[in-house]
Coordinates of C-alpha atoms in Angstrom, one line a residue:
X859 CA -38.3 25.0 7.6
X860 CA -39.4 26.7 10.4
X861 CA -38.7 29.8 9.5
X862 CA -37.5 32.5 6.8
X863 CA -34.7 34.5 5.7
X864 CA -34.5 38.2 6.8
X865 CA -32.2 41.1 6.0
X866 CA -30.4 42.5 9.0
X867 CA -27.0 44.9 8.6
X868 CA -24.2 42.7 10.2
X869 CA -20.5 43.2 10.0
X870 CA -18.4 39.8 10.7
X871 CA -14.6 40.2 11.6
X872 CA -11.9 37.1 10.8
X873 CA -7.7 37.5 10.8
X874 CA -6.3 38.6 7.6
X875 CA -3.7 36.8 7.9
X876 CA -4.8 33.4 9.3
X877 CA -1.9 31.0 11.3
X878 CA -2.5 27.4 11.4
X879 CA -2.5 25.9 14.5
X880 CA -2.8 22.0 15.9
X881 CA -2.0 23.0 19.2
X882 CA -5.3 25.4 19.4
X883 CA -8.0 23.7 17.2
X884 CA -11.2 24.3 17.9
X885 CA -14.1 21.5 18.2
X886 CA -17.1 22.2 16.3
X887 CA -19.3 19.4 16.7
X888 CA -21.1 21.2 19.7
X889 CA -21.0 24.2 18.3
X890 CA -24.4 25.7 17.6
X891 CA -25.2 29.2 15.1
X892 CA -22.7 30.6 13.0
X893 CA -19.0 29.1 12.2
X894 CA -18.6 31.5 9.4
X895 CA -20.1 34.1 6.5
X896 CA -21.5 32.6 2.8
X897 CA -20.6 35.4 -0.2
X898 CA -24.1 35.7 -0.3
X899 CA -24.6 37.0 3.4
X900 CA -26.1 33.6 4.4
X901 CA -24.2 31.4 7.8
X902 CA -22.0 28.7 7.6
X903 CA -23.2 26.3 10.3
X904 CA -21.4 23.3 11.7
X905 CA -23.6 19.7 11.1
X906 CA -24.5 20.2 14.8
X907 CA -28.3 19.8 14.9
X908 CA -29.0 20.6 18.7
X909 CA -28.3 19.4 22.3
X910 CA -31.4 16.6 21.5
X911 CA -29.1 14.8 18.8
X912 CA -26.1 15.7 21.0
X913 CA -22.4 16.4 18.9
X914 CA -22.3 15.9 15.7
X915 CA -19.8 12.9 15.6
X916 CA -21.7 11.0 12.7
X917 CA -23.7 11.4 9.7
X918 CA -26.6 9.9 11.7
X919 CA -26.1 12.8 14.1
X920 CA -25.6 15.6 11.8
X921 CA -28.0 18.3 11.0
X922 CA -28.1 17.0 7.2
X923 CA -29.3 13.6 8.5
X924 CA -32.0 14.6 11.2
X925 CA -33.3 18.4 9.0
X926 CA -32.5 17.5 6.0
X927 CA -36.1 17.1 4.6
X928 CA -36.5 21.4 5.9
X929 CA -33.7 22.7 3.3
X930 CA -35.0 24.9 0.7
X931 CA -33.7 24.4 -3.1
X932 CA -30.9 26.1 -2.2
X933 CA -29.7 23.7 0.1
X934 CA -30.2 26.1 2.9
X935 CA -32.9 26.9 6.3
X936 CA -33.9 29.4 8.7
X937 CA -34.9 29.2 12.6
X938 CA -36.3 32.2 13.0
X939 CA -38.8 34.1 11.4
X940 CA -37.2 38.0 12.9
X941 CA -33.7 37.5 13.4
X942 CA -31.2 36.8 10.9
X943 CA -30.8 32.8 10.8
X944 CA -30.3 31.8 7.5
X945 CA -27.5 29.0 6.8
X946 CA -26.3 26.2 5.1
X947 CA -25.4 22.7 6.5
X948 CA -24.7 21.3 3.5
X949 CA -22.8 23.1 -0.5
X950 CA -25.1 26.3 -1.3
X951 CA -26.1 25.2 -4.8
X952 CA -27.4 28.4 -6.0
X953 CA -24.5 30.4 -5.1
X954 CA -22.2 27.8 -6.7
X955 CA -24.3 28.2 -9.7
X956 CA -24.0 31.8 -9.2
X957 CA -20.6 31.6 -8.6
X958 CA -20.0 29.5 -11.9
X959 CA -19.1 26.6 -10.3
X960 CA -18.5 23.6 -12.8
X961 CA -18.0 19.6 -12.4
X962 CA -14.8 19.1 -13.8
X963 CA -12.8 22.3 -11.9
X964 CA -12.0 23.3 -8.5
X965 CA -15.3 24.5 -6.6
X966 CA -15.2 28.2 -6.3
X967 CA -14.9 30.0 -3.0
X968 CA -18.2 30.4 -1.0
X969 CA -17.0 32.2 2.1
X970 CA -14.2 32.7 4.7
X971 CA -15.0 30.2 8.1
X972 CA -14.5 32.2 11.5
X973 CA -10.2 31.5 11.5
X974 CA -10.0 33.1 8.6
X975 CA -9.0 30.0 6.2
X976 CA -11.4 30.1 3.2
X977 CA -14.1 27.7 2.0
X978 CA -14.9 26.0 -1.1
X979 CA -17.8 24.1 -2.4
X980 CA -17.5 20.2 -2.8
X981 CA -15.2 20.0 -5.7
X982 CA -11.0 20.0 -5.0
X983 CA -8.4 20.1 -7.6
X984 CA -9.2 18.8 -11.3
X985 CA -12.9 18.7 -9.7
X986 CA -12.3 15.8 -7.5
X987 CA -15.7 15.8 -5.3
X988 CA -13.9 15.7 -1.7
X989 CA -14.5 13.4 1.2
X990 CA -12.6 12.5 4.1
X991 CA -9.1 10.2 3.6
X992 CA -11.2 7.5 5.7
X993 CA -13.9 7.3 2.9
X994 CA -11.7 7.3 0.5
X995 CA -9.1 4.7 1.3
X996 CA -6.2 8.4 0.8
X997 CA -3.3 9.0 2.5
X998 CA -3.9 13.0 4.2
X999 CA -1.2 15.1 3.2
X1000 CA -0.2 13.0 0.0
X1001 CA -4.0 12.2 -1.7
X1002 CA -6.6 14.6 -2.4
X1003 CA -9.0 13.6 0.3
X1004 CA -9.7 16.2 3.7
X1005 CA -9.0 15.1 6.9
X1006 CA -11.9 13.6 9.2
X1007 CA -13.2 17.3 10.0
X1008 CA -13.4 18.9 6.5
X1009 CA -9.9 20.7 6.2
X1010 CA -7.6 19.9 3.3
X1011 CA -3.9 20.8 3.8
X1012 CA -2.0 21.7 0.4
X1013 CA -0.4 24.5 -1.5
X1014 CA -2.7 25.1 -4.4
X1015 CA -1.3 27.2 -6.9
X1016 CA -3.9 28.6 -9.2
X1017 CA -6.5 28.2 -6.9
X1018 CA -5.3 30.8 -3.5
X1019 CA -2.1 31.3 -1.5
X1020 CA -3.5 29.5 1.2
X1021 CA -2.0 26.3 2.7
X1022 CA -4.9 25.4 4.3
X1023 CA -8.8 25.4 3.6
X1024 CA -12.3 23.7 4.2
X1025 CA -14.4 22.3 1.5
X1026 CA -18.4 22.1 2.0
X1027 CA -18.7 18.0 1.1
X1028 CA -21.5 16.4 -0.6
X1029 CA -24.4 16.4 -2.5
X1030 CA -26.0 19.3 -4.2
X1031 CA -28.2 20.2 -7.2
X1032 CA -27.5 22.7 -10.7
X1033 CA -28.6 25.5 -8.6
X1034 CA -31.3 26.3 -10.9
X1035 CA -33.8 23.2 -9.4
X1036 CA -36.9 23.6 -7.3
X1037 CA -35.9 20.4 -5.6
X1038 CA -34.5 20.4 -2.4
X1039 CA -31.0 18.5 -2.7
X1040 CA -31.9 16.2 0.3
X1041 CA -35.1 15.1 -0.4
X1042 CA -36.4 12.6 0.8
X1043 CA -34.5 12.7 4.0
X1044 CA -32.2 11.5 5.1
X1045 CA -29.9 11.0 2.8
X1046 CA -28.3 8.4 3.2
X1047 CA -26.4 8.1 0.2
X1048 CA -24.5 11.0 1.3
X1049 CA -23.5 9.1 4.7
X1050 CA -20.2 9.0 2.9
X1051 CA -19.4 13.0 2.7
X1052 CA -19.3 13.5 6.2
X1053 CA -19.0 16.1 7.9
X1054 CA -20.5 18.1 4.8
X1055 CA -19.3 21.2 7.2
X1056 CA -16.0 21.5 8.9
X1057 CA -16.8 19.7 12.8
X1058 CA -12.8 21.2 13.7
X1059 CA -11.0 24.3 12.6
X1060 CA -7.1 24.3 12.4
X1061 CA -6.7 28.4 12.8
X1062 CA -6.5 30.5 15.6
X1063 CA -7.5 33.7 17.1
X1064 CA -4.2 35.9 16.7
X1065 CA -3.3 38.3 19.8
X1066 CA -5.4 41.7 18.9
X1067 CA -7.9 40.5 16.6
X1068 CA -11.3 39.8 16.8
X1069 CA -12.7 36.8 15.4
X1070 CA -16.6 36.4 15.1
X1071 CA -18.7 34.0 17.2
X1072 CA -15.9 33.9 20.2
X1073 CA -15.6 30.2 19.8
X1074 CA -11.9 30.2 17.8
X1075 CA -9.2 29.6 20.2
X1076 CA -6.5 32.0 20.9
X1077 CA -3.1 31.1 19.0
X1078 CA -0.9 29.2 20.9
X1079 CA 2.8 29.9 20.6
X1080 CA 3.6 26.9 18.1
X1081 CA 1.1 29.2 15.3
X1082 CA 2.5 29.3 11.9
X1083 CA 1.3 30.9 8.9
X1084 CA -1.5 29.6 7.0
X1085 CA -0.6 31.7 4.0
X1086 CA 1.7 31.2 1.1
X1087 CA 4.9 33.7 0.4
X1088 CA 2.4 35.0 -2.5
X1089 CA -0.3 36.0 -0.1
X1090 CA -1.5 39.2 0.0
X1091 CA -5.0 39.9 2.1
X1092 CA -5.8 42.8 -0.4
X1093 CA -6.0 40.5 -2.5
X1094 CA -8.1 37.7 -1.0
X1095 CA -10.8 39.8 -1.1
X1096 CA -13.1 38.6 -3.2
X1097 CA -17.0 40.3 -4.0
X1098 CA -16.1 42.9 -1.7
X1099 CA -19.3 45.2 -3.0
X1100 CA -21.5 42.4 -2.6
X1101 CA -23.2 39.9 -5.2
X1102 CA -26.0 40.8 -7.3
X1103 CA -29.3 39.2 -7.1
X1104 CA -29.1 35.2 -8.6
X1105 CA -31.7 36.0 -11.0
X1106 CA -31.1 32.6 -12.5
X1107 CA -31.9 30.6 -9.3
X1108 CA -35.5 29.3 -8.6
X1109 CA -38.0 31.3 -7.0
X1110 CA -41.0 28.9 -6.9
X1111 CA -41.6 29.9 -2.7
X1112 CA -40.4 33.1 -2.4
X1113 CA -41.2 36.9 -3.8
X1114 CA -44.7 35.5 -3.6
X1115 CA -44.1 32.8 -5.8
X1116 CA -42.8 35.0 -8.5
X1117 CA -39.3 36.3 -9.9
X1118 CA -38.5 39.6 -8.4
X1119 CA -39.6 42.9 -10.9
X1120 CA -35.9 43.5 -10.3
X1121 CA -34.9 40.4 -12.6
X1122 CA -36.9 41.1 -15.3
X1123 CA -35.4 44.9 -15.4
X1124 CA -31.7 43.7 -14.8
X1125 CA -30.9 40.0 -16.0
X1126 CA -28.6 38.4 -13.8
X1127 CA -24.7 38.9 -14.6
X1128 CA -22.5 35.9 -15.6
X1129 CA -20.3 35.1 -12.8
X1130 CA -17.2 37.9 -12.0
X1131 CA -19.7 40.8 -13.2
X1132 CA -19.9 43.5 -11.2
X1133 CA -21.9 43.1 -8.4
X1134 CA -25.1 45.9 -7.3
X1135 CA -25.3 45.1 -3.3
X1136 CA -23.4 44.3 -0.9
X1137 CA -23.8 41.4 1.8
X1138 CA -19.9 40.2 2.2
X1139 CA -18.0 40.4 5.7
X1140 CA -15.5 42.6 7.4
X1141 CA -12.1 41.3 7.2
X1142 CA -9.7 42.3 10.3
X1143 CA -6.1 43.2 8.9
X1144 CA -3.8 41.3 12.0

């Protein structure tokens, strides 16, 4: 990767109370930096790799196909070596490990996209690894399989009060490898979990709020709630004060090769601990 992570202060804003909306999507294959905020204070990018590979339309033109030889163990890069660039193009396997993420259960949340609809590692319900209904052969609203752009529409009790979400597809590693989960690139194998980030989102930008990265259109008048009759955005929050460091994850290449002091003082927490930082987003409350 070209460059490294670094540790700015940012505050991200997305709607509370996100409405679903076909008649205001938003295309993402073009769309370059961040499409949302990672638990861990890391980017959710879009597979859009740059205006040389042109939209992301195909696996063969996704950022996962052309960089995925620069991802770190993690299953995440940098651009930049000053300003805050860090992001994932493909499931953040150390924060699922982190997260306590398991093969045979639903993927936990890893971070709210810009409409405010949440997203979820690569596992659906009964820890069905998700793909598109076109991979899988699935009717879209019946099977569990996402539509062609990431998005799975469902009410799943037990899991949020959402009726809509995006699932981060394909391949990752436990977490606790040195490996990168791509390598060598490109992975082809993985042609088949496309788009491994959402390329369209399905919320809108509701009248008063601000949603970050200016890119999610404004709600047209056809907007309905994306939300359950359970919903309460109190209570969506999740790791409000921040996650604690993954002690567990590797740290061959970084803290100079070394496990942070810190780790050694403070083992890491099992997952739903109490966190020591903080590194989550803003939520607006419209």
């Amino acid at each position: 990767s070209p460059g490294k992570p670094v540790k700015p202060q940012t505050v991200y804003t997305v709607p509370a109370n996100p409405q679903y909306d076909t008649a205001a999507t938003s295309d993402l294959t073009s769309q370059a930096g961040l499409i949302g905020v990672m638990f861990s204070g890391a980017m959710l990018y879009s597979p859009y790799a740059g205006p040389a590979t042109g939209a992301a339309t195909s696996f063969t033109k996704s950022a996962p196909y052309g960089e995925g030889d620069t991802f770190d163990m993690c299953g995440g890069h940098s651009s930049s070596k000053t300003v805050a660039s860090y992001h994932y193009h493909v499931p953040p396997s150390c924060l699922l490990q982190q997260l306590g993420a398991s093969a045979t259960a639903h993927s936990p949340q890893v971070g709210w996209a810009a409409d405010g609809f949440p997203v979820y590692g690569s596992r659906g319900p009964s820890g069905t690894l998700m793909k598109s209904c076109t991979q899988t052969g699935g009717t879209y609203g019946t099977d569990v399989c996402t539509n062609e752009f990431g998005g799975y529409l469902a009410d799943l009790p037990g899991t949020d009060n959402f009726t809509f979400r995006y699932y981060m597809q394909g391949s990752s590693n436990d977490g606790l490898s040195c490996t990168n989960p791509l390598s060598p690139a490109p992975a082809t194998t993985d042609s088949t979990s496309y788009p491994q980030t959402p390329t369209k989102y399905y919320g809108c930008c509701p009248s008063g709020v601000s949603c970050s990265g200016g890119f999610v259109n404004v709600c047209s008048g056809t907007a309905v709630a994306g939300t359950t009759s359970s919903y309460s955005a109190a209570a969506s929050v999740l790791h409000a004060s921040g996650l604690s460091l993954n002690c567990a994850a590797c740290w061959a290449s970084g803290e100079g090769g070394s496990v942070p002091t810190s780790c050694s003082a403070n083992p890491s927490p099992s997952p739903g601990s109490s966190p020591s930082s903080s590194s989550s987003p803003s939520s607006s409350s419209s």
